[in-house]
Amino acid sequence: MDAVIQLLVNGALMGCIYALITLGLSLIFGVMNIVNFAHGDLVMISMYMAFWMGSYMGLDASLTPLITFPMLFLLGIGIYYALIDRTLRQKYVTQIAVTVGLMTFLRAVAQLAWKAQPRSLPYSLISGNFQIGSATIMTSRLISALVSVLVIVLVALFLSRTWPGRAIRAVSDDLDASSLVGVNQKATYALAFGLGSALTAIAGGMLMTFQQVDPTMGLRFGLLSWCVLALTGLGSISGLLISGIIVGCAEALAMGFWDPRARLLVVYLIFILVLWLRPRGVFGRK
Amino acid sequence: MKRIGIGKLIVLATTLVLVLTSCAAPQQTQTPTQTASPSATPTGKKLPDKIVVGCLEPLTGAHAIFGTEAKVGMEIAVKHINEAGGIQSLGGIPLELVSEDAGETADSAKLGAESIISKHHPVAILGLYISRMTVAASEVTEREKVILVADALVDSVTAMGRQYLFRPAPKASQHGVTAVEFVVQTATKAGQPVQKVAILNEDSSFGRSNAVGALQAALDNQLTVVYQKEYPYDIADVSSIVSEISAAKPDFVVHCPYFMDAILFAKTFREFNQIPKFIVGMGACGYTDPESIKALGDTANYYANTYSYNPAKNTAQNKKFVEDFKTKVGHIPTEAAGMNYYAMWVLKEALELSGKLFPDDPLNPDNLRQAFLKLDLTSGPAVDTYPTNHIAFTPTGDNPYARAVVMQVQNGEPKVVWPFDSAEAEPVYPRPDATY
Amino acid sequence: MKNLRIVSLLFLILLVLILPFFFRSNQYGMILLTTILLYGVLATAWNIIGGMAGQLDLAAGAYLGLGAFTTGTLLLRFNLTPWIGIFVGGLVAVLFAILVGLPLFRFKVKEVWYALSSSALVEVLRIAFIMWEKIGGPVERYLPNYGSALYMRFSSYIPYYYIMVILLFASLFVNYWISRSKLGYYLIALGDDEDAAEVLGVNVRSSKLKALVIYAFIVGLTGGVYACIYGFIHPNFFSSPLSTEVAILGIVGGMGITYGPLVGAVLLVSMRELLRANLGGQLESLYLVIYSVVLILIVLFRPRGITTLLQDTFNKLFSRWVRNNHAE
């Protein structure tokens, strides 16, 4: 029993981070309907940015998002105007092809800039552990999970309470009506894409407190974040957290009770089953 | 869309032809070896003015970590060999290194092997590192009779029956055995014999070969295996594995990481703060690589790892290599670099021997193969940088005298701690931060 | 006009058939041609499900791997020659396609979700085969050494090249034939607008399933040959990068155009190989930067495929030629 609790705790904490990674994708796809296959690689880039800031400015990994957030926001806007904007009127297939190209590009550039060797920051300030009952909780995971929850709540508030947030939702609900009430559609799309990318900066910073980064890092989070999104369904922000935790726990239980190799097998099987049985996701509003 | 127009067909045909011919064009150029100027040999037979050696390593993709370092090791070896006067038995011809990226798949490895051979006609190729790429490329080297000095450690690489494949470095299962025996001996020496072992490896053929060796050694030493798991190297979080290991309470952990996962494990062990008496890595990479130590900081302390190369070997040749590598890259040679540095010297010795035994045609692949099989080195630059003091090859292409060394990180520096007679420091055992 | 068409078709066939004679002594040229054709076959087969039916399938690696493992295992276990084994491999791929396709199309998994779920399938199979020690496992399984025609293990690439040529023409023909058949019209209709097609009486589910099955069979066949070319089987044959690449070749070449994906494969595979062979050794990943930028530019400026650019250019030239001839 203790083992199960320990596994569930580990899985749930990691699941919150998965939810945070997916939040960016959810804004980009779920709200704006832009297909981005390079999302995992944006996480990789933000981890490198965190490494860069951390090692040259001596910042602790957990603080790097303060600087990398605006950087990734600008990068996202840049990517939007350079690539995505031109594909909006095309089929989703074109977006997939362009973002797969972007994926290759980001990986190759990362290897050119930082070499193929893994990079990691010194042992973070927020590392450590404490006991609750029989479970050992690692502080870096806990704080990352708390930050994830906080950011998800903030983004939900941003979307419902602020003018730009409402503009994003308006564009996603009804393009024509939103332009009638004076929403600048292009700028809104750019804002959403920028914000979606910038959110990976927070995830990247938190991951760097206990992870390392190498140019193929994107593989680990690309399809996984789509799985979380499929489980959530479109348009639901709070559902992300639950789906993230489900994925994290499924993964941990698979590792503990079956075989560590089966971890993604279980996650992807859940993903495929959800697509078959609940194509709109479990918590979707559309 | 529904009709094949003539125009479209012709366009297709012309594109096909144009692209294909432009692709094939580069190899039409003759190589320097072909247009060689005569240089003196004992019999007066014409020899090329340089000996071309190919470096075919994964320089991009998931395995680039190893390939890029290996290439630097080869470059420095070629420089040193040429500075020392080239191949003396052939009148001092220098070596020339040509490199190509082998990508990360069997197709790119095979394409790379064909392209480097047809373009440069190398006498030998070093590299491939990854076993499945070695399988694909060695089929080409075998057909073309080009010597392949492999640095893929998976046991089965030399069990394919390849005639022109040689592997100087210790094979993977040897690493597993070394890791276990090192801990058993060190623990006994420290007066705290070990009973229970946990074996952990990443799920590639390399990880598996290591684990098989470790398991065998554990059985031979009457240890109880309390935990054994394989995991995918691209794992995102290992806290579940670490918590399970601590529940199994082994005396020590033998672990074959891929590379970056070692960093994740070390950080998680520390944060979880359930640390066994000893954690030793087996196989090429992981805990004691300079890049890992840099990435881990003080968390790297007391981790040990087997190593196919001994950077601390106290010989002039080795010190020179370490110095040059440090100036060029900024840290001590990684295993991939070290293995290929001595591999190049082994090739050099084989060329020397071939020049002596077959002065008529020293570069003939069959003669060179004979020279490899007749090699019996106990001194010289190759041995000076090799983990043991004996290099020879069995007909399958392995060196029966190959052994790995064990390095331990002490105060942020990787130190050779085993075998005891050639160690530069005493192993710290058990780990001072062990919790059970 | 019709005669000219047949003449140029014959010209193309002849060209492909005699191409090896220019590369006789050049093994690199031959493996390159074979690899290009291999990707050409995969992309052409993909065109049926991806181009015509508009289902962005990213599971080529799954069918390829199944074909390779079936062929390899039959050879290693039962000493069954790959000449039969590849067809069994194709059938296994078909079975798997039906098994997956039925629920996928029954539950109307579409567009991005179809793409993602097919991509997940490749990974599922890869992991399953790594864990299935009896057939797969992490260690490579070697096929018999080359030099045996019975085991389809040739020491030269020329036989493989001709096998690929046969597969290529077969899949081009299947493409062409489907595009003129009722199934083809159904597929194109449902690729454009699934709901509208359904209203018009197209049996969407069975049409899609037929397309998937044909595609899986060709890729499964190719997978068996793939294993024989490379001489081993390993779970990494279930490769998601390869699957994505096949789809990209199809998209870049021109979805729905019979020979579009082939043009895409010829251009992109040879371009990447040129860059790899000439830049990869010195500048490492720089060549991938160049490759990806070219890829992005092609897709951005020719979203309907590079083949349309060639067509337009040709049509312009051709109509000018016709005009000039008439003027005389």
Coordinates of N, CA and C in Angstrom, one line a residue, chain B residues 31-34 48 50-56 95-100 112-126 140-141 144-148 344 347 351 363-365 368:
Chain B
T31 N 39.9 10.1 -56.1 CA 40.4 10.4 -54.8 C 41.9 10.5 -54.9
P32 N 42.5 11.2 -53.9 CA 43.9 11.4 -53.8 C 44.7 10.0 -53.9
T33 N 44.1 9.0 -53.3 CA 44.8 7.7 -53.2 C 45.1 7.2 -54.6
Q34 N 44.1 7.5 -55.5 CA 44.3 7.0 -56.9 C 45.4 7.7 -57.6
P48 N 50.5 5.1 -52.0 CA 49.9 6.4 -52.0 C 50.7 7.4 -51.2
K50 N 49.3 9.4 -49.0 CA 48.8 9.4 -47.7 C 47.8 8.2 -47.5
I51 N 47.6 7.8 -46.3 CA 46.6 6.7 -46.1 C 45.3 7.3 -45.5
V52 N 44.3 7.1 -46.3 CA 43.0 7.7 -45.9 C 42.3 6.7 -44.9
V53 N 41.9 7.3 -43.7 CA 41.1 6.6 -42.7 C 39.8 7.3 -42.6
G54 N 38.7 6.6 -42.5 CA 37.4 7.2 -42.4 C 36.9 7.3 -41.0
C55 N 36.2 8.4 -40.7 CA 35.6 8.5 -39.4 C 34.1 8.5 -39.7
L56 N 33.4 7.5 -39.3 CA 31.9 7.4 -39.6 C 31.2 7.3 -38.3
L95 N 48.8 9.8 -42.2 CA 47.4 9.4 -42.3 C 46.5 10.6 -42.6
E96 N 45.4 10.4 -43.2 CA 44.5 11.5 -43.4 C 43.1 11.1 -43.0
L97 N 42.4 11.9 -42.2 CA 41.1 11.5 -41.7 C 40.0 12.2 -42.5
V98 N 39.1 11.4 -42.9 CA 37.9 12.0 -43.6 C 36.7 11.6 -42.7
S99 N 35.7 12.6 -42.5 CA 34.6 12.3 -41.6 C 33.3 12.4 -42.4
E100 N 32.4 11.5 -41.9 CA 31.0 11.7 -42.4 C 30.0 11.4 -41.2
G112 N 26.1 6.2 -45.4 CA 27.3 6.8 -45.0 C 28.5 5.9 -45.4
A113 N 28.4 4.6 -45.1 CA 29.5 3.7 -45.3 C 29.8 3.6 -46.8
E114 N 28.7 3.5 -47.6 CA 28.9 3.4 -49.1 C 29.6 4.7 -49.6
S115 N 29.0 5.9 -49.1 CA 29.5 7.1 -49.6 C 30.9 7.4 -49.3
I116 N 31.3 7.1 -48.0 CA 32.7 7.4 -47.6 C 33.6 6.5 -48.3
I117 N 33.2 5.2 -48.6 CA 34.1 4.3 -49.3 C 34.2 4.7 -50.7
S118 N 33.1 5.0 -51.4 CA 33.2 5.3 -52.8 C 33.9 6.6 -53.1
K119 N 33.8 7.6 -52.1 CA 34.4 8.9 -52.3 C 35.9 8.9 -52.0
H120 N 36.2 8.2 -50.9 CA 37.6 8.4 -50.4 C 38.4 7.1 -50.4
H121 N 37.8 6.0 -50.7 CA 38.5 4.7 -50.6 C 39.4 4.5 -49.4
P122 N 38.9 4.7 -48.2 CA 39.7 4.6 -47.0 C 40.2 3.1 -46.8
V123 N 41.4 3.0 -46.2 CA 42.0 1.7 -45.9 C 41.2 1.1 -44.7
A124 N 40.8 2.0 -43.8 CA 40.0 1.5 -42.6 C 39.0 2.6 -42.2
I125 N 37.9 2.1 -41.6 CA 36.9 3.1 -41.0 C 36.9 2.8 -39.5
L126 N 36.8 3.9 -38.8 CA 36.6 3.8 -37.4 C 35.2 4.3 -37.0
V140 N 28.7 -3.4 -45.4 CA 29.4 -2.7 -46.5 C 30.9 -2.9 -46.4
T141 N 31.4 -2.7 -45.2 CA 32.9 -2.7 -45.1 C 33.3 -4.2 -45.4
E144 N 33.3 -4.6 -49.2 CA 34.4 -3.8 -49.8 C 35.7 -4.2 -49.3
K145 N 35.8 -5.1 -48.3 CA 37.0 -5.4 -47.6 C 37.7 -4.2 -47.1
V146 N 37.0 -3.4 -46.3 CA 37.6 -2.3 -45.6 C 37.6 -2.7 -44.1
I147 N 38.8 -2.4 -43.4 CA 38.8 -2.8 -42.0 C 37.9 -1.8 -41.2
L148 N 37.1 -2.4 -40.4 CA 36.2 -1.5 -39.5 C 36.7 -1.7 -38.1
M344 N 42.9 4.3 -33.1 CA 43.6 4.8 -34.2 C 45.1 4.4 -34.1
L347 N 45.4 0.8 -35.1 CA 45.4 0.7 -36.6 C 46.7 1.1 -37.1
L351 N 49.2 -1.2 -39.4 CA 49.8 -0.8 -40.6 C 51.3 -1.0 -40.6
L363 N 48.9 -2.5 -48.0 CA 47.6 -1.9 -47.8 C 46.5 -2.9 -48.3
N364 N 46.9 -4.0 -48.8 CA 45.9 -5.0 -49.2 C 45.1 -5.4 -48.0
P365 N 43.7 -5.3 -48.1 CA 42.9 -5.6 -46.9 C 43.2 -6.9 -46.3
L368 N 46.3 -6.6 -44.4 CA 46.1 -5.8 -43.2 C 45.4 -6.5 -42.1

